[in-house]
């Protein structure tokens, strides 16, 4: 009698956003929309800054570069970004910086998302720069550079 093992439940699968998927998402949504929405999330997170556990990054330095783990959490989610910086990688055809991240539920420790963060970090940096400019212009009036 041939029996098949049970199929895993839907909860057993952790969504993964690859570089290819991230590019497809950005292309389908539009970079302007993505950056605007990222800036809104960043602004919302800054408004609840005290809610986050802010742990210093954990770094492992070598002669060729650095690997860093950047964790943070709130009452609902734990997350970290893994990022490397290895300038010599260019010689071997690798990127000099690569990153990925994991988002997990604090309630059960289960990962909710695994995502590339090399592109996402670049977009986050752009969104943060735009947000900073918007907020600093809003604090100044049109006669002291607020409308430039």
PDB file of C-alpha atoms in Angstrom:
ATOM      1  CA  UNK A   1       0.000   0.000   0.000  1.00  0.00           C
ATOM      2  CA  UNK A   2       1.491   3.267  -1.145  1.00  0.00           C
ATOM      3  CA  UNK A   3       0.849   6.195   1.170  1.00  0.00           C
ATOM      4  CA  UNK A   4       1.837   9.788   0.646  1.00  0.00           C
ATOM      5  CA  UNK A   5       3.155  11.901   3.480  1.00  0.00           C
ATOM      6  CA  UNK A   6       0.791  14.651   4.573  1.00  0.00           C
ATOM      7  CA  UNK A   7       1.190  17.974   2.841  1.00  0.00           C
ATOM      8  CA  UNK A   8       2.532  20.792   4.980  1.00  0.00           C
ATOM      9  CA  UNK A   9       0.007  23.322   6.202  1.00  0.00           C
ATOM     10  CA  UNK A  10      -0.170  26.788   4.665  1.00  0.00           C
ATOM     11  CA  UNK A  11       1.472  28.070   7.855  1.00  0.00           C
ATOM     12  CA  UNK A  12       4.609  26.056   7.081  1.00  0.00           C
ATOM     13  CA  UNK A  13       5.550  28.318   4.185  1.00  0.00           C
ATOM     14  CA  UNK A  14       7.451  31.528   4.849  1.00  0.00           C
ATOM     15  CA  UNK A  15       7.031  34.114   2.073  1.00  0.00           C
ATOM     16  CA  UNK A  16      10.313  34.950   0.358  1.00  0.00           C
ATOM     17  CA  UNK A  17      10.895  38.131  -1.626  1.00  0.00           C
ATOM     18  CA  UNK A  18      13.878  37.641  -3.934  1.00  0.00           C
ATOM     19  CA  UNK A  19      15.710  40.373  -5.831  1.00  0.00           C
ATOM     20  CA  UNK A  20      13.727  39.330  -8.913  1.00  0.00           C
ATOM     21  CA  UNK A  21      10.439  39.562  -6.985  1.00  0.00           C
ATOM     22  CA  UNK A  22      11.416  42.921  -5.459  1.00  0.00           C
ATOM     23  CA  UNK A  23      12.208  44.304  -8.910  1.00  0.00           C
ATOM     24  CA  UNK A  24       8.899  42.982 -10.270  1.00  0.00           C
ATOM     25  CA  UNK A  25       7.021  44.547  -7.352  1.00  0.00           C
ATOM     26  CA  UNK A  26       8.700  47.920  -7.861  1.00  0.00           C
ATOM     27  CA  UNK A  27       8.144  47.813 -11.624  1.00  0.00           C
ATOM     28  CA  UNK A  28       4.466  46.870 -11.208  1.00  0.00           C
ATOM     29  CA  UNK A  29       3.827  49.456  -8.477  1.00  0.00           C
ATOM     30  CA  UNK A  30       6.057  52.247  -9.759  1.00  0.00           C
ATOM     31  CA  UNK A  31       9.120  53.595  -7.982  1.00  0.00           C
ATOM     32  CA  UNK A  32       7.394  56.854  -7.008  1.00  0.00           C
ATOM     33  CA  UNK A  33       4.582  54.959  -5.262  1.00  0.00           C
ATOM     34  CA  UNK A  34       7.000  52.577  -3.559  1.00  0.00           C
ATOM     35  CA  UNK A  35       9.128  55.447  -2.225  1.00  0.00           C
ATOM     36  CA  UNK A  36       6.067  57.434  -1.109  1.00  0.00           C
ATOM     37  CA  UNK A  37       4.644  54.398   0.737  1.00  0.00           C
ATOM     38  CA  UNK A  38       8.028  53.568   2.305  1.00  0.00           C
ATOM     39  CA  UNK A  39       8.344  57.166   3.513  1.00  0.00           C
ATOM     40  CA  UNK A  40       4.884  56.933   5.107  1.00  0.00           C
ATOM     41  CA  UNK A  41       5.847  53.729   6.956  1.00  0.00           C
ATOM     42  CA  UNK A  42       9.123  55.286   8.098  1.00  0.00           C
ATOM     43  CA  UNK A  43       7.310  58.375   9.381  1.00  0.00           C
ATOM     44  CA  UNK A  44       4.784  56.203  11.243  1.00  0.00           C
ATOM     45  CA  UNK A  45       7.606  54.185  12.822  1.00  0.00           C
ATOM     46  CA  UNK A  46       9.426  57.331  13.973  1.00  0.00           C
ATOM     47  CA  UNK A  47       6.206  58.450  15.686  1.00  0.00           C
ATOM     48  CA  UNK A  48       6.348  55.287  17.791  1.00  0.00           C
ATOM     49  CA  UNK A  49      10.119  55.233  18.285  1.00  0.00           C
ATOM     50  CA  UNK A  50       9.875  54.502  22.052  1.00  0.00           C
ATOM     51  CA  UNK A  51       7.982  51.273  21.273  1.00  0.00           C
ATOM     52  CA  UNK A  52      11.031  49.679  19.659  1.00  0.00           C
ATOM     53  CA  UNK A  53      13.763  47.685  21.363  1.00  0.00           C
ATOM     54  CA  UNK A  54      16.872  49.227  19.877  1.00  0.00           C
ATOM     55  CA  UNK A  55      19.763  46.803  20.041  1.00  0.00           C
ATOM     56  CA  UNK A  56      23.196  47.848  18.783  1.00  0.00           C
ATOM     57  CA  UNK A  57      24.237  46.078  15.631  1.00  0.00           C
ATOM     58  CA  UNK A  58      26.394  43.003  16.033  1.00  0.00           C
ATOM     59  CA  UNK A  59      29.436  43.147  13.763  1.00  0.00           C
ATOM     60  CA  UNK A  60      32.061  40.655  12.716  1.00  0.00           C
ATOM     61  CA  UNK A  61      35.078  42.352  11.181  1.00  0.00           C
ATOM     62  CA  UNK A  62      37.684  40.621   9.048  1.00  0.00           C
ATOM     63  CA  UNK A  63      40.592  41.828   6.973  1.00  0.00           C
ATOM     64  CA  UNK A  64      38.341  41.716   3.884  1.00  0.00           C
ATOM     65  CA  UNK A  65      35.198  43.355   5.238  1.00  0.00           C
ATOM     66  CA  UNK A  66      32.405  43.277   7.761  1.00  0.00           C
ATOM     67  CA  UNK A  67      29.227  41.301   8.377  1.00  0.00           C
ATOM     68  CA  UNK A  68      26.582  42.984  10.523  1.00  0.00           C
ATOM     69  CA  UNK A  69      23.373  41.831  12.113  1.00  0.00           C
ATOM     70  CA  UNK A  70      20.948  44.678  12.851  1.00  0.00           C
ATOM     71  CA  UNK A  71      18.122  43.573  15.163  1.00  0.00           C
ATOM     72  CA  UNK A  72      15.105  45.431  16.502  1.00  0.00           C
ATOM     73  CA  UNK A  73      11.690  44.527  17.885  1.00  0.00           C
ATOM     74  CA  UNK A  74       8.419  45.881  19.177  1.00  0.00           C
ATOM     75  CA  UNK A  75       5.651  44.115  21.093  1.00  0.00           C
ATOM     76  CA  UNK A  76       4.448  42.310  17.955  1.00  0.00           C
ATOM     77  CA  UNK A  77       7.434  41.709  15.691  1.00  0.00           C
ATOM     78  CA  UNK A  78      11.122  40.890  15.861  1.00  0.00           C
ATOM     79  CA  UNK A  79      13.256  41.645  12.837  1.00  0.00           C
ATOM     80  CA  UNK A  80      16.841  41.757  11.751  1.00  0.00           C
ATOM     81  CA  UNK A  81      18.814  42.779   8.716  1.00  0.00           C
ATOM     82  CA  UNK A  82      21.957  40.892   7.774  1.00  0.00           C
ATOM     83  CA  UNK A  83      24.343  42.994   5.703  1.00  0.00           C
ATOM     84  CA  UNK A  84      27.902  42.576   4.542  1.00  0.00           C
ATOM     85  CA  UNK A  85      30.436  45.042   3.219  1.00  0.00           C
ATOM     86  CA  UNK A  86      33.343  43.495   1.344  1.00  0.00           C
ATOM     87  CA  UNK A  87      35.035  45.937  -1.080  1.00  0.00           C
ATOM     88  CA  UNK A  88      37.223  43.239  -2.662  1.00  0.00           C
ATOM     89  CA  UNK A  89      34.172  41.296  -3.859  1.00  0.00           C
ATOM     90  CA  UNK A  90      34.105  43.335  -7.061  1.00  0.00           C
ATOM     91  CA  UNK A  91      37.264  41.547  -8.223  1.00  0.00           C
ATOM     92  CA  UNK A  92      35.451  38.195  -8.032  1.00  0.00           C
ATOM     93  CA  UNK A  93      32.185  39.372  -9.586  1.00  0.00           C
ATOM     94  CA  UNK A  94      30.252  39.615  -6.320  1.00  0.00           C
ATOM     95  CA  UNK A  95      28.423  42.654  -5.003  1.00  0.00           C
ATOM     96  CA  UNK A  96      30.342  44.600  -2.375  1.00  0.00           C
ATOM     97  CA  UNK A  97      27.224  44.936  -0.220  1.00  0.00           C
ATOM     98  CA  UNK A  98      24.434  42.390   0.081  1.00  0.00           C
ATOM     99  CA  UNK A  99      21.586  42.271   2.571  1.00  0.00           C
ATOM    100  CA  UNK A 100      18.584  40.210   3.549  1.00  0.00           C
ATOM    101  CA  UNK A 101      16.088  40.466   6.376  1.00  0.00           C
ATOM    102  CA  UNK A 102      13.730  38.369   8.430  1.00  0.00           C
ATOM    103  CA  UNK A 103      10.502  39.478  10.097  1.00  0.00           C
ATOM    104  CA  UNK A 104       9.102  37.217  12.824  1.00  0.00           C
ATOM    105  CA  UNK A 105       6.136  37.123  15.171  1.00  0.00           C
ATOM    106  CA  UNK A 106       7.026  37.820  18.794  1.00  0.00           C
ATOM    107  CA  UNK A 107       3.987  35.788  19.914  1.00  0.00           C
ATOM    108  CA  UNK A 108       5.181  32.483  18.455  1.00  0.00           C
ATOM    109  CA  UNK A 109       8.659  33.209  17.064  1.00  0.00           C
ATOM    110  CA  UNK A 110       7.590  32.065  13.612  1.00  0.00           C
ATOM    111  CA  UNK A 111       9.117  33.869  10.632  1.00  0.00           C
ATOM    112  CA  UNK A 112       6.561  35.904   8.693  1.00  0.00           C
ATOM    113  CA  UNK A 113       8.825  37.045   5.869  1.00  0.00           C
ATOM    114  CA  UNK A 114      12.294  36.508   4.433  1.00  0.00           C
ATOM    115  CA  UNK A 115      13.308  39.245   2.009  1.00  0.00           C
ATOM    116  CA  UNK A 116      16.211  40.596   0.054  1.00  0.00           C
ATOM    117  CA  UNK A 117      17.234  43.945   1.458  1.00  0.00           C
ATOM    118  CA  UNK A 118      19.982  45.152  -0.855  1.00  0.00           C
ATOM    119  CA  UNK A 119      17.521  46.958  -3.139  1.00  0.00           C
ATOM    120  CA  UNK A 120      15.155  47.612  -0.253  1.00  0.00           C
ATOM    121  CA  UNK A 121      17.897  49.402   1.708  1.00  0.00           C
ATOM    122  CA  UNK A 122      18.640  51.664  -1.261  1.00  0.00           C
ATOM    123  CA  UNK A 123      14.928  52.480  -1.588  1.00  0.00           C
ATOM    124  CA  UNK A 124      14.624  53.025   2.175  1.00  0.00           C
ATOM    125  CA  UNK A 125      17.557  55.441   2.052  1.00  0.00           C
ATOM    126  CA  UNK A 126      15.935  57.382  -0.799  1.00  0.00           C
ATOM    127  CA  UNK A 127      12.565  57.450   0.985  1.00  0.00           C
ATOM    128  CA  UNK A 128      14.197  58.591   4.232  1.00  0.00           C
ATOM    129  CA  UNK A 129      16.060  61.383   2.426  1.00  0.00           C
ATOM    130  CA  UNK A 130      12.817  62.588   0.827  1.00  0.00           C
ATOM    131  CA  UNK A 131      10.988  62.392   4.163  1.00  0.00           C
ATOM    132  CA  UNK A 132      13.731  64.372   5.906  1.00  0.00           C
ATOM    133  CA  UNK A 133      13.527  67.081   3.261  1.00  0.00           C
ATOM    134  CA  UNK A 134       9.730  67.185   3.448  1.00  0.00           C
ATOM    135  CA  UNK A 135       9.730  67.470   7.238  1.00  0.00           C
ATOM    136  CA  UNK A 136      12.466  70.096   7.370  1.00  0.00           C
ATOM    137  CA  UNK A 137      10.715  72.164   4.663  1.00  0.00           C
ATOM    138  CA  UNK A 138       7.420  71.916   6.550  1.00  0.00           C
ATOM    139  CA  UNK A 139       9.087  73.372   9.662  1.00  0.00           C
ATOM    140  CA  UNK A 140      10.415  76.351   7.716  1.00  0.00           C
ATOM    141  CA  UNK A 141       8.318  78.943   6.026  1.00  0.00           C
ATOM    142  CA  UNK A 142       8.423  79.881   2.349  1.00  0.00           C
ATOM    143  CA  UNK A 143      10.588  82.935   3.135  1.00  0.00           C
ATOM    144  CA  UNK A 144      13.420  80.961   4.704  1.00  0.00           C
ATOM    145  CA  UNK A 145      13.859  78.211   2.126  1.00  0.00           C
ATOM    146  CA  UNK A 146      10.874  76.028   2.975  1.00  0.00           C
ATOM    147  CA  UNK A 147       9.515  76.047  -0.555  1.00  0.00           C
ATOM    148  CA  UNK A 148      12.701  75.222  -2.488  1.00  0.00           C
TER     149      UNK A 148
END
